[in-house]
């Protein structure tokens, strides 16, 4: 879960069973904590995946690191809580001794025999994790439907009672006395840690825990206000922001080009800025058709990258160095097609009809940092005779084509 943009994860686990499987239990923890990553669930609900034998993870979605994309790791969470049947046992004690200490409420003597406490103290498992003070009797193994401490296993096997069911946690601080701050954003403490001895439907007794959790977070409104004050009061910061949004001034030799036959026209783009480079990119805006009546039909929009097949623009994108000029060629192409029945090549209708084509090209100019941009229009017409051209705003008139600068 996320609280004030801090990640808190609850991991419900079932580690390897049996007294002698201590190393397997430690390995189970390592695999969960160090090799699991988060991934959004496809159906919007939390799902689970198991990656080691006898390990079940119910609380969060986990995927293996076979995914090459970088995803947050479980170990990076601000607070992690492990809970469930961790299966650590009491070692170096007999069944009768354990029952005697339980009856006498000498729980502190039993915890000295606890595998989990010993492994944590040696630094072999749950590194950096903490657990509340155990003030309840071992939660395993009980006869079902029997109440009280008399319900411990009395079968022939006489399994030694143990605290198999545990809740351990780790926050963002290495010392429980550390105060909550942005440097240590999640600080936890235990308010209550106990077992549910009245539950008789299982051979385990569930455990429960209530946490006190302090979370440090940033007031975004205050942060934005302070940022604004810095921007308006710090001249250096303002210059940096201006540089990011700066779009060099550029000029075009023409915004109006007429092509016919195999004509090639050169469009010159000049970067007037002496300090920053300019990046240009051509897109196709719209196309219209002009009939012999000199009336232009309505413009039809085109895909920005779908240039008409009669027009070749080279290059469509590039960089203009400070104070320099680049040349972009506009070439009219006669496009041949092949008849699928006769196999003969012939001119397409669009190259033979008497109507003129007008394309509006969009030129996008950005600076070194593409946070801001400027757009320009270049009108390119393909006419059926030499005495037609299109003016800069898209109107059509008779006369000679304009000279390029």
Coordinates of C-alpha atoms in Angstrom, one line a residue:
X1 CA 0.0 0.0 0.0
X2 CA 1.0 3.6 -0.5
X3 CA 0.5 6.2 2.3
X4 CA 1.8 9.7 1.6
X5 CA 3.7 8.2 -1.3
X6 CA 5.6 5.8 1.1
X7 CA 5.5 2.1 0.3
X8 CA 4.4 -0.3 3.1
X9 CA 4.4 -4.0 2.2
X10 CA 2.8 -6.9 4.1
X11 CA 4.2 -10.3 3.1
X12 CA 2.2 -13.4 4.2
X13 CA 4.6 -16.3 4.0
X14 CA 4.8 -20.1 4.7
X15 CA 8.5 -21.2 5.1
X16 CA 9.9 -24.7 5.0
X17 CA 8.7 -27.0 7.8
X18 CA 10.4 -29.5 10.1
X19 CA 13.0 -28.8 12.8
X20 CA 16.0 -29.7 10.7
X21 CA 15.0 -27.4 7.8
X22 CA 16.6 -24.3 9.3
X23 CA 18.8 -23.4 6.3
X24 CA 15.9 -23.9 3.9
X25 CA 13.8 -21.4 6.0
X26 CA 16.7 -18.9 5.9
X27 CA 16.9 -19.4 2.1
X28 CA 13.2 -18.8 1.7
X29 CA 13.5 -15.4 3.4
X30 CA 16.5 -14.5 1.2
X31 CA 14.6 -15.4 -2.0
X32 CA 11.6 -13.4 -1.0
X33 CA 13.3 -10.3 0.3
X34 CA 16.2 -9.9 -2.2
X35 CA 14.9 -11.3 -5.5
X36 CA 11.2 -10.2 -5.7
X37 CA 10.0 -7.2 -7.6
X38 CA 6.7 -5.4 -7.9
X39 CA 4.5 -5.4 -11.0
X40 CA 0.9 -4.0 -11.5
X41 CA -1.8 -6.7 -11.7
X42 CA -3.4 -7.0 -15.1
X43 CA -6.9 -7.1 -13.6
X44 CA -6.4 -4.4 -11.0
X45 CA -6.4 -6.8 -8.0
X46 CA -3.4 -8.0 -6.0
X47 CA -2.2 -11.4 -7.1
X48 CA 0.6 -13.6 -5.9
X49 CA 3.3 -15.8 -7.3
X50 CA 5.5 -18.4 -5.6
X51 CA 9.1 -18.8 -6.5
X52 CA 10.5 -21.3 -3.9
X53 CA 9.2 -24.6 -2.7
X54 CA 6.7 -24.4 0.1
X55 CA 6.5 -20.6 -0.2
X56 CA 3.3 -18.8 -0.6
X57 CA 3.0 -15.0 -1.0
X58 CA -0.5 -13.7 -0.7
X59 CA -0.3 -10.0 0.0
X60 CA 1.4 -8.3 -3.0
X61 CA 2.0 -9.0 -6.7
X62 CA 5.5 -10.3 -7.3
X63 CA 7.3 -11.2 -10.5
X64 CA 10.7 -12.7 -11.1
X65 CA 13.6 -10.6 -12.2
X66 CA 13.6 -12.3 -15.6
X67 CA 11.9 -9.1 -16.6
X68 CA 14.6 -6.9 -17.9
X69 CA 12.6 -3.7 -17.2
X70 CA 13.6 -1.9 -14.0
X71 CA 10.9 -2.5 -11.4
X72 CA 10.9 -1.6 -7.7
X73 CA 12.3 -4.3 -5.4
X74 CA 10.7 -5.5 -2.2
X75 CA 13.8 -4.5 -0.3
X76 CA 13.4 -0.9 -1.4
X77 CA 10.0 -0.5 0.4
X78 CA 9.9 2.0 3.2
X79 CA 8.3 -0.5 5.6
X80 CA 8.1 -4.3 5.2
X81 CA 6.1 -6.6 7.4
X82 CA 6.6 -10.4 7.3
X83 CA 3.8 -12.5 8.8
X84 CA 2.7 -16.1 8.8
X85 CA 3.9 -19.6 9.5
X86 CA 7.7 -19.0 9.4
X87 CA 8.1 -22.5 10.9
X88 CA 11.2 -21.7 13.1
X89 CA 11.3 -24.1 16.0
X90 CA 12.7 -24.5 19.5
X91 CA 16.0 -26.3 19.5
X92 CA 18.0 -28.0 22.2
X93 CA 15.0 -28.7 24.4
X94 CA 12.8 -31.7 25.0
X95 CA 9.0 -31.9 24.7
X96 CA 8.7 -32.3 28.5
X97 CA 11.0 -29.4 29.3
X98 CA 9.1 -27.1 26.9
X99 CA 5.7 -28.1 28.4
X100 CA 7.1 -27.4 31.9
X101 CA 8.4 -23.9 31.1
X102 CA 5.1 -23.1 29.4
X103 CA 3.1 -24.2 32.4
X104 CA 5.4 -22.1 34.7
X105 CA 5.2 -19.1 32.3
X106 CA 9.0 -19.0 32.0
X107 CA 8.7 -17.8 28.4
X108 CA 12.1 -16.0 28.5
X109 CA 13.8 -19.3 29.0
X110 CA 12.0 -20.7 25.9
X111 CA 13.0 -17.8 23.7
X112 CA 16.6 -18.6 24.3
X113 CA 16.0 -21.9 22.5
X114 CA 14.2 -20.1 19.6
X115 CA 15.8 -20.8 16.2
X116 CA 14.6 -17.5 14.7
X117 CA 16.0 -15.3 17.5
X118 CA 19.4 -17.2 17.3
X119 CA 19.6 -16.8 13.5
X120 CA 18.7 -13.1 13.6
X121 CA 21.3 -12.5 16.3
X122 CA 23.9 -14.2 14.2
X123 CA 22.9 -12.0 11.2
X124 CA 21.9 -15.0 9.0
X125 CA 18.3 -14.0 8.4
X126 CA 15.9 -11.1 8.7
X127 CA 18.7 -8.6 8.8
X128 CA 17.5 -5.2 10.1
X129 CA 14.1 -6.6 11.1
X130 CA 12.6 -6.4 14.6
X131 CA 10.0 -8.3 16.5
X132 CA 7.8 -7.3 19.5
X133 CA 8.4 -8.8 22.9
X134 CA 6.9 -12.3 23.0
X135 CA 4.6 -12.6 26.0
X136 CA 2.4 -15.4 24.7
X137 CA 3.0 -19.1 24.8
X138 CA 4.2 -21.1 21.7
X139 CA 1.6 -21.2 19.0
X140 CA 2.3 -24.7 17.7
X141 CA 1.4 -27.6 17.8
X142 CA -2.2 -27.9 19.2
X143 CA -4.9 -30.6 18.9
X144 CA -7.8 -29.1 17.0
X145 CA -10.9 -28.0 18.9
X146 CA -9.1 -28.2 22.3
X147 CA -8.9 -25.0 24.4
X148 CA -6.2 -23.8 26.7
X149 CA -2.6 -24.9 27.1
X150 CA -3.7 -28.5 27.6
X151 CA -4.3 -28.6 23.9
X152 CA -0.6 -29.0 22.9
X153 CA 0.2 -32.1 20.8
X154 CA -0.1 -35.2 23.0
X155 CA 0.1 -37.7 20.1
X156 CA 2.8 -40.3 19.8
X157 CA 5.0 -37.8 17.9
X158 CA 4.7 -35.2 20.7
X159 CA 6.0 -32.3 18.6
X160 CA 7.9 -29.8 20.7
X161 CA 5.9 -26.6 21.1
X162 CA 7.3 -23.6 19.1
X163 CA 6.6 -20.0 18.0
X164 CA 6.1 -20.9 14.4
X165 CA 3.7 -18.0 13.7
X166 CA 5.5 -14.7 13.8
X167 CA 5.3 -11.0 12.8
X168 CA 8.5 -9.2 12.0
X169 CA 8.9 -5.7 10.6
X170 CA 11.5 -3.3 9.2
X171 CA 11.0 0.4 8.7
X172 CA 13.3 3.0 7.2
X173 CA 15.4 3.4 10.4
X174 CA 18.1 1.2 11.8
X175 CA 17.5 2.4 15.3
X176 CA 14.0 2.3 17.0
X177 CA 14.9 5.5 18.8
X178 CA 15.3 7.5 15.6
X179 CA 12.8 10.3 15.1
X180 CA 10.6 10.5 12.0
X181 CA 12.0 12.9 9.4
X182 CA 12.4 13.1 5.6
X183 CA 15.7 11.4 6.0
X184 CA 14.0 8.6 7.9
X185 CA 10.4 8.8 6.6
X186 CA 8.8 5.8 8.2
X187 CA 9.3 5.0 11.9
X188 CA 7.3 2.1 13.5
X189 CA 6.8 0.8 17.0
X190 CA 4.6 -2.0 18.3
X191 CA 1.5 -1.2 20.4
X192 CA 0.3 -4.8 20.8
X193 CA 1.8 -8.2 20.0
X194 CA -0.3 -11.3 21.0
X195 CA -1.7 -14.6 20.0
X196 CA -5.3 -15.7 19.5
X197 CA -5.5 -18.6 21.9
X198 CA -9.3 -19.0 21.6
X199 CA -9.0 -20.1 17.9
X200 CA -9.3 -23.9 17.9
X201 CA -9.9 -24.8 14.2
X202 CA -6.2 -25.2 13.4
X203 CA -3.1 -26.8 14.9
X204 CA -1.6 -23.3 15.0
X205 CA -2.7 -20.3 17.0
X206 CA -2.8 -17.1 14.9
X207 CA -0.8 -14.0 16.1
X208 CA -1.8 -10.4 15.8
X209 CA 0.0 -7.1 16.0
X210 CA -0.9 -3.4 16.2
X211 CA 1.7 -0.9 14.9
X212 CA 2.2 2.7 15.6
X213 CA 3.6 4.2 12.3
X214 CA 4.9 7.7 11.9
X215 CA 5.3 8.9 8.3
X216 CA 7.1 12.0 7.1
X217 CA 5.8 13.5 3.9
X218 CA 6.2 16.7 1.9
X219 CA 3.4 19.3 1.7
X220 CA 3.3 19.7 -2.1
X221 CA 1.4 23.1 -1.9
X222 CA 4.1 24.6 0.4
X223 CA 6.8 23.0 -1.8
X224 CA 5.4 24.6 -5.0
X225 CA 5.1 28.0 -3.2
X226 CA 8.7 27.8 -2.0
X227 CA 9.9 26.8 -5.4
X228 CA 8.1 29.8 -7.0
X229 CA 9.8 32.1 -4.5
X230 CA 13.2 30.7 -5.4
X231 CA 12.5 31.1 -9.1
X232 CA 11.4 34.7 -8.8
X233 CA 14.1 35.7 -6.4
X234 CA 17.1 33.9 -7.8
X235 CA 18.5 35.4 -11.0
X236 CA 20.7 32.4 -11.7
X237 CA 17.7 30.0 -11.5
X238 CA 15.6 32.3 -13.7
X239 CA 18.3 32.3 -16.4
X240 CA 18.5 28.5 -16.3
X241 CA 14.7 28.2 -16.8
X242 CA 14.8 30.8 -19.6
X243 CA 17.6 28.7 -21.3
X244 CA 15.4 25.6 -21.1
X245 CA 12.5 27.4 -22.8
X246 CA 14.6 29.3 -25.3
X247 CA 13.7 28.6 -29.0
X248 CA 16.2 30.2 -31.4
X249 CA 14.8 32.7 -33.9
X250 CA 14.8 31.2 -37.4
X251 CA 13.9 32.6 -40.8
X252 CA 12.8 30.9 -44.0
X253 CA 13.7 31.9 -47.6
X254 CA 10.1 31.4 -48.5
X255 CA 6.8 30.1 -47.1
X256 CA 5.4 29.5 -50.5
X257 CA 6.8 27.0 -53.0
X258 CA 5.4 25.9 -56.4
X259 CA 6.5 22.7 -58.1
X260 CA 5.9 21.3 -61.6
X261 CA 7.3 18.5 -63.6
X262 CA 10.6 17.4 -62.0
X263 CA 11.2 20.7 -60.4
X264 CA 13.5 20.9 -57.4
X265 CA 13.3 24.0 -55.1
X266 CA 15.7 24.7 -52.3
X267 CA 14.2 26.1 -49.0
X268 CA 16.8 27.8 -46.8
X269 CA 16.3 27.9 -43.0
X270 CA 18.6 30.2 -41.1
X271 CA 19.3 30.1 -37.4
X272 CA 19.6 33.8 -36.3
X273 CA 20.7 32.9 -32.8
X274 CA 24.5 33.1 -32.3
X275 CA 24.5 31.0 -29.1
X276 CA 22.2 28.0 -29.4
X277 CA 21.6 25.4 -32.1
X278 CA 18.1 24.9 -33.5
X279 CA 16.4 21.6 -34.4
X280 CA 13.9 21.5 -37.2
X281 CA 11.4 18.8 -38.2
X282 CA 8.9 18.8 -41.1
X283 CA 5.3 17.4 -40.7
X284 CA 2.5 17.2 -43.1
X285 CA -0.5 19.4 -42.0
X286 CA -3.2 19.3 -44.7
X287 CA -3.9 19.0 -48.4
X288 CA -6.3 20.7 -50.7
X289 CA -7.2 20.5 -54.4
X290 CA -7.5 23.5 -56.7
X291 CA -9.7 23.0 -59.8
X292 CA -9.4 25.0 -63.0
X293 CA -12.1 27.3 -61.7
X294 CA -9.4 28.5 -59.2
X295 CA -11.6 27.6 -56.3
X296 CA -9.9 25.6 -53.6
X297 CA -11.7 22.7 -52.1
X298 CA -11.8 22.2 -48.3
X299 CA -8.5 21.2 -46.7
X300 CA -8.3 17.6 -45.7
X301 CA -6.1 16.6 -42.8
X302 CA -3.3 14.1 -43.1
X303 CA -1.2 12.0 -40.9
X304 CA 1.7 14.2 -39.7
X305 CA 4.2 11.7 -41.2
X306 CA 2.2 10.8 -44.3
X307 CA 3.6 13.1 -47.0
X308 CA 2.0 13.0 -50.5
X309 CA 3.7 10.6 -52.9
X310 CA 4.4 13.4 -55.4
X311 CA 6.4 15.4 -52.9
X312 CA 9.9 14.6 -51.6
X313 CA 11.4 16.7 -48.8
X314 CA 15.1 16.1 -48.0
X315 CA 16.0 16.3 -45.1
X316 CA 12.9 16.2 -43.1
X317 CA 14.7 16.8 -39.8
X318 CA 18.1 18.2 -38.8
X319 CA 20.1 20.6 -36.6
X320 CA 21.0 24.1 -37.6
X321 CA 24.2 25.4 -35.9
X322 CA 24.2 28.9 -34.3
X323 CA 24.3 31.5 -37.1
X324 CA 24.2 28.9 -39.9
X325 CA 21.8 28.0 -42.7
X326 CA 20.7 24.6 -43.9
X327 CA 19.1 23.8 -47.3
X328 CA 16.1 21.6 -47.6
X329 CA 15.2 20.4 -51.1
X330 CA 11.6 20.2 -52.3
X331 CA 11.3 17.9 -55.3
X332 CA 8.2 17.1 -57.4
X333 CA 8.0 13.4 -58.3
X334 CA 6.1 11.8 -61.2
X335 CA 4.9 8.6 -59.6
X336 CA 4.5 5.6 -61.9
X337 CA 2.1 2.7 -61.1
X338 CA 2.0 -0.8 -62.6
X339 CA -1.3 -2.1 -64.0
X340 CA -1.9 -5.5 -62.2
X341 CA -3.5 -6.9 -65.4
X342 CA -1.3 -5.7 -68.2
X343 CA 1.9 -5.2 -66.3
X344 CA 2.5 -1.8 -68.1
X345 CA 3.7 1.3 -66.3
X346 CA 1.6 4.4 -66.5
X347 CA 1.3 7.8 -64.7
X348 CA -1.2 7.9 -61.8
X349 CA -4.3 10.0 -62.1
X350 CA -3.1 12.5 -59.6
X351 CA -0.1 13.3 -61.9
X352 CA -2.3 13.6 -65.0
X353 CA -5.4 15.5 -63.8
X354 CA -5.8 19.2 -64.4
X355 CA -6.2 20.1 -60.7
X356 CA -3.5 21.5 -58.5
X357 CA -2.5 20.0 -55.2
X358 CA -1.7 22.2 -52.2
X359 CA 0.1 20.8 -49.2
X360 CA 0.6 22.7 -46.0
X361 CA 3.8 21.6 -44.3
X362 CA 4.4 22.3 -40.6
X363 CA 7.9 23.0 -39.5
X364 CA 8.6 22.6 -35.8
X365 CA 11.6 24.4 -34.3
X366 CA 13.1 23.6 -30.9
X367 CA 16.2 24.6 -29.1
X368 CA 18.8 22.6 -27.2
X369 CA 16.1 21.5 -24.7
X370 CA 12.8 20.6 -26.4
X371 CA 10.6 21.9 -23.6
X372 CA 9.3 24.7 -25.9
X373 CA 8.8 24.9 -29.6
X374 CA 7.7 27.2 -32.5
X375 CA 5.7 26.1 -35.5
X376 CA 5.8 27.6 -39.0
X377 CA 3.8 26.8 -42.2
X378 CA 5.2 26.2 -45.6
X379 CA 2.7 26.0 -48.5
X380 CA 3.8 23.7 -51.3
X381 CA 1.7 23.5 -54.5
X382 CA 1.9 21.2 -57.5
X383 CA 0.3 23.0 -60.4
X384 CA -0.7 21.9 -63.9
X385 CA 0.7 25.0 -65.6
X386 CA 3.5 27.5 -65.0
X387 CA 1.3 30.4 -64.4
X388 CA -0.2 29.3 -61.0
X389 CA 1.1 29.5 -57.5
X390 CA -0.2 29.6 -54.0
X391 CA 0.3 32.6 -51.7
X392 CA 1.5 32.3 -48.1
X393 CA -1.9 32.1 -46.5
X394 CA -3.2 29.5 -48.8
X395 CA -5.1 31.7 -51.3
X396 CA -4.6 31.0 -55.1
X397 CA -3.8 33.7 -57.7
X398 CA -2.4 34.0 -61.1
X399 CA 1.1 35.2 -61.9
X400 CA 4.8 34.1 -61.6
X401 CA 6.1 32.1 -58.7
X402 CA 7.9 34.2 -56.0
X403 CA 11.6 34.4 -56.1
X404 CA 13.5 32.7 -53.2
X405 CA 15.7 34.7 -51.0

